[in-house]
XYZ file of N, CA and C in Angstrom:
588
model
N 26.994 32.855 16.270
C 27.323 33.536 17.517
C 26.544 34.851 17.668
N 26.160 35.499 16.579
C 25.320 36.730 16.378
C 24.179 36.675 17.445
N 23.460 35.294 16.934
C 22.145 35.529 17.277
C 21.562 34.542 18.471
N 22.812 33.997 18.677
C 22.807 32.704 20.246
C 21.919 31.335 19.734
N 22.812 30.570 20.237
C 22.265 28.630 20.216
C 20.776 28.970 20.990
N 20.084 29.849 21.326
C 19.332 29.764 21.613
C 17.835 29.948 20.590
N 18.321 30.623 19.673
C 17.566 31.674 18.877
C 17.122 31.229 17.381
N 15.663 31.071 17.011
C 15.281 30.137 15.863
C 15.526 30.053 15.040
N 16.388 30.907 14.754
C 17.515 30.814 13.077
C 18.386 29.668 13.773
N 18.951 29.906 14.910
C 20.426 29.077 15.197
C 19.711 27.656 14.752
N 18.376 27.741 15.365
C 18.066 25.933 15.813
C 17.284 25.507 14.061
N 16.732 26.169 13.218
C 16.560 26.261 12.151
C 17.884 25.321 11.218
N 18.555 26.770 11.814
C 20.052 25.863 11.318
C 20.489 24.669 11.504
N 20.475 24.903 12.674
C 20.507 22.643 13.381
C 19.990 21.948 12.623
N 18.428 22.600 12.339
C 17.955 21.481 11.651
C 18.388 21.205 10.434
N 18.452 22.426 9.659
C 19.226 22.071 8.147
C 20.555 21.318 7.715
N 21.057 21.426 9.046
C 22.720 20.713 9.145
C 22.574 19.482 9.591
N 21.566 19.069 10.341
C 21.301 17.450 10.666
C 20.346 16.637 9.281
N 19.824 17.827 8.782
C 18.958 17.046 7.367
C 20.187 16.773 6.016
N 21.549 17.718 6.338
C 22.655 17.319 5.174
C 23.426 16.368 6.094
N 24.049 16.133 6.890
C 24.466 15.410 7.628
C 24.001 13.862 7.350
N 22.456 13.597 7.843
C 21.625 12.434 6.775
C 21.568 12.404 5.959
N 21.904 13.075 4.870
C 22.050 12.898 2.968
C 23.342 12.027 3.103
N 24.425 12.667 3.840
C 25.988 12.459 3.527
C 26.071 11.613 4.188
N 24.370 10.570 4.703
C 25.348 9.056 4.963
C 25.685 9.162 7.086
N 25.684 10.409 7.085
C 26.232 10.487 9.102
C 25.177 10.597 9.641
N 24.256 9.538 9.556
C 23.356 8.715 10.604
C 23.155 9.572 12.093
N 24.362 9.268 12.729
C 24.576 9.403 14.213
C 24.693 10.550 14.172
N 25.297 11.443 13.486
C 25.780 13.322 13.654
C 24.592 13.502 13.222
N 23.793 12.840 12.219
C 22.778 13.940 11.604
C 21.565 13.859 13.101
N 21.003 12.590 13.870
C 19.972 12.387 14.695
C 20.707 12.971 16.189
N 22.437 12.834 16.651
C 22.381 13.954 17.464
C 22.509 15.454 17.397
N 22.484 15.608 16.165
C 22.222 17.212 16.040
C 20.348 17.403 15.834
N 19.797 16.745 15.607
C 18.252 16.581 15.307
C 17.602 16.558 17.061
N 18.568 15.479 17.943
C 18.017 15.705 19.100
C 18.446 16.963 19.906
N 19.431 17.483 19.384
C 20.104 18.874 20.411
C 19.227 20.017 19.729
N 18.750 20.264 18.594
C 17.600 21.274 18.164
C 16.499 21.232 18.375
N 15.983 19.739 18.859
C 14.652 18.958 19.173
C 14.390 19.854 20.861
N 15.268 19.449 21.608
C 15.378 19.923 23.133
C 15.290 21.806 23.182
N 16.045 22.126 22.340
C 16.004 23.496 22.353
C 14.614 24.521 21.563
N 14.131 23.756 20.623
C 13.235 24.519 19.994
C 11.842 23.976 20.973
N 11.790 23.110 21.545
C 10.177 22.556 22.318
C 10.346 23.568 23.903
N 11.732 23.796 24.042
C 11.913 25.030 25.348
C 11.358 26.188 24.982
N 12.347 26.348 23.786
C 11.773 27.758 23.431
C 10.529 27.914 22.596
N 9.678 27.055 22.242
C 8.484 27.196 20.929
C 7.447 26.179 22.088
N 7.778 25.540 22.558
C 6.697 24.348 23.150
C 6.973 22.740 22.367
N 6.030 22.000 22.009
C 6.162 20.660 21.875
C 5.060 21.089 20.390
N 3.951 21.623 20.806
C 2.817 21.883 19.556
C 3.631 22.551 18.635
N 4.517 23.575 18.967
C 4.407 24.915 17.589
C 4.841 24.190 15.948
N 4.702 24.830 15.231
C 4.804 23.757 13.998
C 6.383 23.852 13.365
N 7.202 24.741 14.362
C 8.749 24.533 13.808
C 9.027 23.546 14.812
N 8.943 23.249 16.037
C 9.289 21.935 16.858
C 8.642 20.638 15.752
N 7.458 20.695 15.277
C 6.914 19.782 14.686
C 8.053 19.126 13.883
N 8.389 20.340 12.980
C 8.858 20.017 11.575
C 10.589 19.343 12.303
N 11.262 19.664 13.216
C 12.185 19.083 13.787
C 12.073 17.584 14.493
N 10.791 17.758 15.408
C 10.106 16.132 15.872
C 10.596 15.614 14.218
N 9.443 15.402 13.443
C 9.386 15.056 12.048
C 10.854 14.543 11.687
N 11.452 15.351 11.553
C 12.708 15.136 11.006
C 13.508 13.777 11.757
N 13.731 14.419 13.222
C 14.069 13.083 13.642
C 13.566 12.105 13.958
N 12.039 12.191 14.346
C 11.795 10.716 14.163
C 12.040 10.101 12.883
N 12.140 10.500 11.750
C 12.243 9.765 10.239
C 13.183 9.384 10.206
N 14.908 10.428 10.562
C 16.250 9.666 10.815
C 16.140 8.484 11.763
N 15.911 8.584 12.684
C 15.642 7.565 14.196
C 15.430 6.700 13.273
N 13.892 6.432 12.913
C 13.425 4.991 12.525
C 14.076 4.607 11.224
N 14.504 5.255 10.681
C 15.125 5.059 9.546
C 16.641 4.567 9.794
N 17.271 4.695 11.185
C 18.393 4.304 11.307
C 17.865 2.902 12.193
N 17.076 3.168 13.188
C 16.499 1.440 13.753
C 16.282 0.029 12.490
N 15.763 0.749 11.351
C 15.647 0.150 10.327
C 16.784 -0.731 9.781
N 17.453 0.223 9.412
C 19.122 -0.302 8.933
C 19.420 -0.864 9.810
N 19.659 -0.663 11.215
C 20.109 -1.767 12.111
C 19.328 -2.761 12.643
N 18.190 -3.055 12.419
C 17.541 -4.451 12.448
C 17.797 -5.197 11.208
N 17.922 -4.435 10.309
C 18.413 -5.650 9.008
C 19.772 -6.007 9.435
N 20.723 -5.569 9.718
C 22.406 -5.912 10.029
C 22.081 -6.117 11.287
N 21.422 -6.498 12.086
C 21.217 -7.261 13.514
C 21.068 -8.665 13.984
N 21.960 -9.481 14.403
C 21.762 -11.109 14.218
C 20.303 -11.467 14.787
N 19.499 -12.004 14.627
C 18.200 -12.361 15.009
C 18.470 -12.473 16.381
N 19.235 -12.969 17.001
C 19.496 -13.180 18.865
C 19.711 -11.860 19.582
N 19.506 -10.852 18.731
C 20.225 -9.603 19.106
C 19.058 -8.060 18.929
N 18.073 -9.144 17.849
C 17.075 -8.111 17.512
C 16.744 -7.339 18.962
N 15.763 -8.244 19.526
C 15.034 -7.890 20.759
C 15.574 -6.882 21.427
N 16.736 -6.966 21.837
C 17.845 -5.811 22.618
C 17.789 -4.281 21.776
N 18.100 -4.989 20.755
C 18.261 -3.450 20.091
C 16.769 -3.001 19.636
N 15.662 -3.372 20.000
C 14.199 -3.001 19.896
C 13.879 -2.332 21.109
N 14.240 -2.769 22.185
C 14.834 -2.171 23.588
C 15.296 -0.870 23.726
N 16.734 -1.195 22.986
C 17.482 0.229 23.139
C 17.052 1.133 22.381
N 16.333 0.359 21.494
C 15.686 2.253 20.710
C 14.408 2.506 20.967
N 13.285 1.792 22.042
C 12.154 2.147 22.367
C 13.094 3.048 23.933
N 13.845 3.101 24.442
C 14.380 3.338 25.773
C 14.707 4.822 25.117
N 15.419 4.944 23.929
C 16.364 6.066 23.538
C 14.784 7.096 22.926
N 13.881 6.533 22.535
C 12.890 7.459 22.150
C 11.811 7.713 23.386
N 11.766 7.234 24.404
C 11.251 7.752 25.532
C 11.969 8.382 26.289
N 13.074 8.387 26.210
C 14.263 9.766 26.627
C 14.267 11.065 26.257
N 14.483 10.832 24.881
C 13.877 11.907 23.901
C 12.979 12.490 24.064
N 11.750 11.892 23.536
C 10.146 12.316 23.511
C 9.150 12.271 24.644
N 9.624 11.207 25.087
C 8.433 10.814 26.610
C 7.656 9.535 25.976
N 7.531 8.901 26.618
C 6.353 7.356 26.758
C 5.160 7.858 25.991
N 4.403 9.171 25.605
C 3.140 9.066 25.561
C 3.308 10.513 24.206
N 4.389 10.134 23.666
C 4.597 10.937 22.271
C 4.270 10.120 21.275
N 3.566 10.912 20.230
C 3.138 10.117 18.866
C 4.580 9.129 18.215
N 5.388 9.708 18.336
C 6.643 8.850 17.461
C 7.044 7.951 18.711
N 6.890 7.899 20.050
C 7.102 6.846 20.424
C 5.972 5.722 20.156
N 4.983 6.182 20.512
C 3.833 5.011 20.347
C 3.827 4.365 18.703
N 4.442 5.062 18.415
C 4.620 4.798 16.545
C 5.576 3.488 16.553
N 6.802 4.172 17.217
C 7.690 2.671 17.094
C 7.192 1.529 18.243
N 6.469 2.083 18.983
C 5.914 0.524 19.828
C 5.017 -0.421 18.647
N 4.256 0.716 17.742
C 3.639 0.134 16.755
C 4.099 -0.716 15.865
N 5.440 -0.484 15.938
C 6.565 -1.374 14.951
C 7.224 -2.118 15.256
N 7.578 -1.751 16.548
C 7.867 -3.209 16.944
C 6.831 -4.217 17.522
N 5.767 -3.794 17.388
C 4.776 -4.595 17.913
C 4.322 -5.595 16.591
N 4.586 -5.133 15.972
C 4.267 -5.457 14.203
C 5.390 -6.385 13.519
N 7.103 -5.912 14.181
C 7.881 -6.876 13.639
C 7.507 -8.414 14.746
N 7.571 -8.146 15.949
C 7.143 -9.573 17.063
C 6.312 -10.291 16.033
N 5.271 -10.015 15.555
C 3.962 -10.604 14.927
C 4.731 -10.898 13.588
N 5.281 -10.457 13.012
C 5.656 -11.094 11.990
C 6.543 -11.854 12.246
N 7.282 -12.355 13.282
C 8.489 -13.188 13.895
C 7.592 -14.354 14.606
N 6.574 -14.189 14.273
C 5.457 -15.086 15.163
C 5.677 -14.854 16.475
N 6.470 -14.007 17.112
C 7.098 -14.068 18.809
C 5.237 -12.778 19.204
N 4.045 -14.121 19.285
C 2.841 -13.468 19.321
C 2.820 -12.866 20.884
N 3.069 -13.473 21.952
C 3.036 -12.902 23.333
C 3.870 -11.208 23.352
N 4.806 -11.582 22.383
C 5.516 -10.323 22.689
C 5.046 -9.381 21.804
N 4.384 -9.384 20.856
C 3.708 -8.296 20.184
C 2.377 -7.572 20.496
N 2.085 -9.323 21.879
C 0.177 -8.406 21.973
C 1.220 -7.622 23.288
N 1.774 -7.898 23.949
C 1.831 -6.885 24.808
C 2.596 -5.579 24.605
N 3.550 -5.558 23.132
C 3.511 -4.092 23.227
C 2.471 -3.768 22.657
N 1.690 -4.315 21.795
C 0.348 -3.545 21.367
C -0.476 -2.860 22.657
N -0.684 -3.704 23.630
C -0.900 -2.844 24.489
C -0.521 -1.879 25.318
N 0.604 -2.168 25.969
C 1.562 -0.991 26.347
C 1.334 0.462 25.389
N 1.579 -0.271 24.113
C 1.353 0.755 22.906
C -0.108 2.159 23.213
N -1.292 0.866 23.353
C -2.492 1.468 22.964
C -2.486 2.352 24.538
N -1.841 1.938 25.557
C -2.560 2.250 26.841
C -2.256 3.776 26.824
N -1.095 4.124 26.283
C -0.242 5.501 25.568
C -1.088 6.370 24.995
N -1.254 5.770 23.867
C -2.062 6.353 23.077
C -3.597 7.019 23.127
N -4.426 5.542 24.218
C -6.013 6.141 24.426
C -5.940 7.172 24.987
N -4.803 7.575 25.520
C -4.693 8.857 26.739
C -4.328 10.135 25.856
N -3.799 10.418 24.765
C -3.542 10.902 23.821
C -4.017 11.133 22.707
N -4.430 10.635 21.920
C -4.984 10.739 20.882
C -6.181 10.846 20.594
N -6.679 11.579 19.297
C -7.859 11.606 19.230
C -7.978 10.467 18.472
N -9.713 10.164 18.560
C -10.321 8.839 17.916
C -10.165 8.284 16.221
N -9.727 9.403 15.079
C -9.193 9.441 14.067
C -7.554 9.309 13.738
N -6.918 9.380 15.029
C -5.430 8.965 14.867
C -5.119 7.553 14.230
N -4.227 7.854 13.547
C -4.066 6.672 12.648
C -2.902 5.908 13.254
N -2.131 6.252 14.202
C -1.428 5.471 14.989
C -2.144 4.451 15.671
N -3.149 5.175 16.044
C -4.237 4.526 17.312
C -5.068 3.146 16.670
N -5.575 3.818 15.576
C -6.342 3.012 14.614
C -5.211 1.970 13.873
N -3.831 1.668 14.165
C -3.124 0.794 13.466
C -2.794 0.038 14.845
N -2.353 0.671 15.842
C -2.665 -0.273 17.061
C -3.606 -1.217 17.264
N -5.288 -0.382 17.451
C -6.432 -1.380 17.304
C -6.359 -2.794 16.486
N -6.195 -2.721 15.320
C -6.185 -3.043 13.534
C -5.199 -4.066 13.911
N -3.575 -4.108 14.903
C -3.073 -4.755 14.690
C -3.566 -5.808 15.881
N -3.801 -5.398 17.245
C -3.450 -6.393 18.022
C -5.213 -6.946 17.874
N -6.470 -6.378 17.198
C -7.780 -7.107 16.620
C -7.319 -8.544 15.701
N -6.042 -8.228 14.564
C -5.523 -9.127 13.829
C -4.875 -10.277 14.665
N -3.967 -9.655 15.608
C -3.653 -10.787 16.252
C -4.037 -11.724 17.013
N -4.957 -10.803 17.623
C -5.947 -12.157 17.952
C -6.963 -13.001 16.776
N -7.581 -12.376 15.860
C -8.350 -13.183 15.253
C -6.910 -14.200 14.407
N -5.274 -13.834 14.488
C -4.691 -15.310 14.133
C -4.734 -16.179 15.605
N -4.806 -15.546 16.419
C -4.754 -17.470 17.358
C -5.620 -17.640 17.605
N -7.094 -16.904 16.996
C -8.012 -18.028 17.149
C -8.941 -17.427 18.358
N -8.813 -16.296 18.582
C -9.234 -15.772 20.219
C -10.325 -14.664 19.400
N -11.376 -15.259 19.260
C -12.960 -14.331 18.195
C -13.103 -13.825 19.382
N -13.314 -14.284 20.810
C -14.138 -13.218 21.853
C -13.078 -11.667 22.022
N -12.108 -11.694 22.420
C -11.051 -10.783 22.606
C -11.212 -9.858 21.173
N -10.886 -10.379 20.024
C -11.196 -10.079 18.636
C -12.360 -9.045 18.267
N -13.432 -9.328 19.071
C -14.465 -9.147 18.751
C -14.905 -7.609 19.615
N -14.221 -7.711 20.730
C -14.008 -6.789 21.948
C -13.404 -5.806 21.450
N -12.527 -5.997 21.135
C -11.722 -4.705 20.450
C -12.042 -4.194 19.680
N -12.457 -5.283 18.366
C -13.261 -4.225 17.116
C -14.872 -3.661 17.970
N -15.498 -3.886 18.429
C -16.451 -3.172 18.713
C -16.259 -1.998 19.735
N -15.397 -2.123 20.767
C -14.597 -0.532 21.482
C -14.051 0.251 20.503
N -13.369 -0.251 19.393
C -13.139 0.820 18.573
C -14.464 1.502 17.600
N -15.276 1.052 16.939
C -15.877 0.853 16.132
C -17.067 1.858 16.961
N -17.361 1.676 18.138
C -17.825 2.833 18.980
C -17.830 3.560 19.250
N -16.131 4.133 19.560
C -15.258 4.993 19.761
C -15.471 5.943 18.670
N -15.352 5.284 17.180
C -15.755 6.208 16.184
C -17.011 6.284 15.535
N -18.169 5.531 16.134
C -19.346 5.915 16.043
C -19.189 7.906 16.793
N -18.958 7.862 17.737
C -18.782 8.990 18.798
C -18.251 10.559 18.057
N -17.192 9.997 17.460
C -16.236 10.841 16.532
C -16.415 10.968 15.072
N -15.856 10.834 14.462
C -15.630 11.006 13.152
C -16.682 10.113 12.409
N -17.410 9.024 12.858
C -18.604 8.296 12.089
C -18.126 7.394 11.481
N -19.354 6.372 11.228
C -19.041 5.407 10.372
C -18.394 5.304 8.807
N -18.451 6.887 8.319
C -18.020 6.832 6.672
C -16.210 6.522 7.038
N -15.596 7.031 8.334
C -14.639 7.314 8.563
C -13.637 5.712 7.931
N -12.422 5.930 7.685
C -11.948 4.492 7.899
C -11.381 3.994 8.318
N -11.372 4.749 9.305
C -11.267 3.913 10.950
C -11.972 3.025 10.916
N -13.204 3.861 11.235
C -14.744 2.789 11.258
C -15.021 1.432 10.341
N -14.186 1.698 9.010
C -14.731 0.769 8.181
C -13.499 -0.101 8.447
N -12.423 -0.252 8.901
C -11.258 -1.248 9.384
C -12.299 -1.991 10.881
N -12.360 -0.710 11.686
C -13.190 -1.793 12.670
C -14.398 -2.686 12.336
N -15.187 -2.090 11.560
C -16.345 -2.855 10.744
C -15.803 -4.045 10.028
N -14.857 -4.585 9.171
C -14.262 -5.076 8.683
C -13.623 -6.327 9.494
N -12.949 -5.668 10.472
C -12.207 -6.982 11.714
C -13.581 -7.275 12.182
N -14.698 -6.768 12.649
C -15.813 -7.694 13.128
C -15.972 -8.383 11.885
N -16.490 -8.445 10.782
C -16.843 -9.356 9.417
C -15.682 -10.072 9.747
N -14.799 -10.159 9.812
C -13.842 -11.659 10.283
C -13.826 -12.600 11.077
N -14.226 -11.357 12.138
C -14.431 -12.456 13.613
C -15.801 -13.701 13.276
N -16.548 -13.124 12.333
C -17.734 -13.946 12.640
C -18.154 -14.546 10.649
């Protein structure tokens, strides 16, 4: 009360009480106290400063870490929905075109593909990437696991032209940037040696 819910000790505090909160097991208390310090420190600090960071951080790790636990205890008929409700609940949060959202599009784009449910993984891969090209720089490793995944998915059904398209837009992309030693570059270099 000293120093007001407004003020970076208070929200400091938030954060330390939502990081014991997740030790002790309270999931839900620890990520809505993570999102009520999240809202208040990006007002008062911005979205960049590196104490919003370290709060982002925090809750995205509870978040996905609680999506986690509840896709394992989720009946398979039920997954999809609740892949839904927590891509919906982190664009509430963060916005459509935040690194930890495009992160979990990345994951769920990644569980579809491992469910073989392939239509539904290339298109959040893209949804995913369309986020991201607008965002990120060419060394992002979100970006570069997007590429990497939906390059893979096509070279499984068999689609080398599409395959081939992608690894070379990327593979360009970081000709431009960071260079070929990069390994970015050498993942895109790599999915072309497959395609052909």
């Amino acid at each position: 009360r000293i120093l007001g819910e407004e003020h970076p000790d208070t929200i400091t505090a938030m954060n330390n009480l939502a990081n014991t909160l997740g030790a002790q097991g309270k999931l839900d208390e620890s990520i809505a106290m993570f999102k009520n310090a999240y809202r208040k420190i990006v007002v008062l600090l911005g979205d960049h400063h590196p104490h919003s960071q370290v709060v982002c951080a925090n809750l995205t790790r509870k978040s996905l870490g609680r999506f986690a636990i509840l896709f394992l205890q989720t009946p398979q008929e039920s997954e999809d929905e609740l892949c839904q409700q927590t891509l919906s609940d982190f664009e509430q949060t963060f916005g459509s075109q935040h690194a930890s959202t495009i992160l979990l599009m990345k994951l769920i784009a990644d569980l579809y593909e491992r469910q073989d449910q392939l239509d539904k993984a290339e298109r959040m891969y893209h949804r995913a990437l369309e986020y991201s090209e607008d965002v990120s720089a060419p060394e992002n490793t979100i970006h570069c696991g997007l590429i990497s995944g939906l390059g893979r998915l096509y070279l499984r059904r068999g689609n080398w032209a599409d395959a081939d398209e992608v690894f070379r837009r990327e593979l360009q992309r970081h000709e431009k940037a960071p260079g070929l030693e990069h390994t970015a570059s050498i993942d895109a270099i790599s999915g072309l040696y497959e395609v052909y």
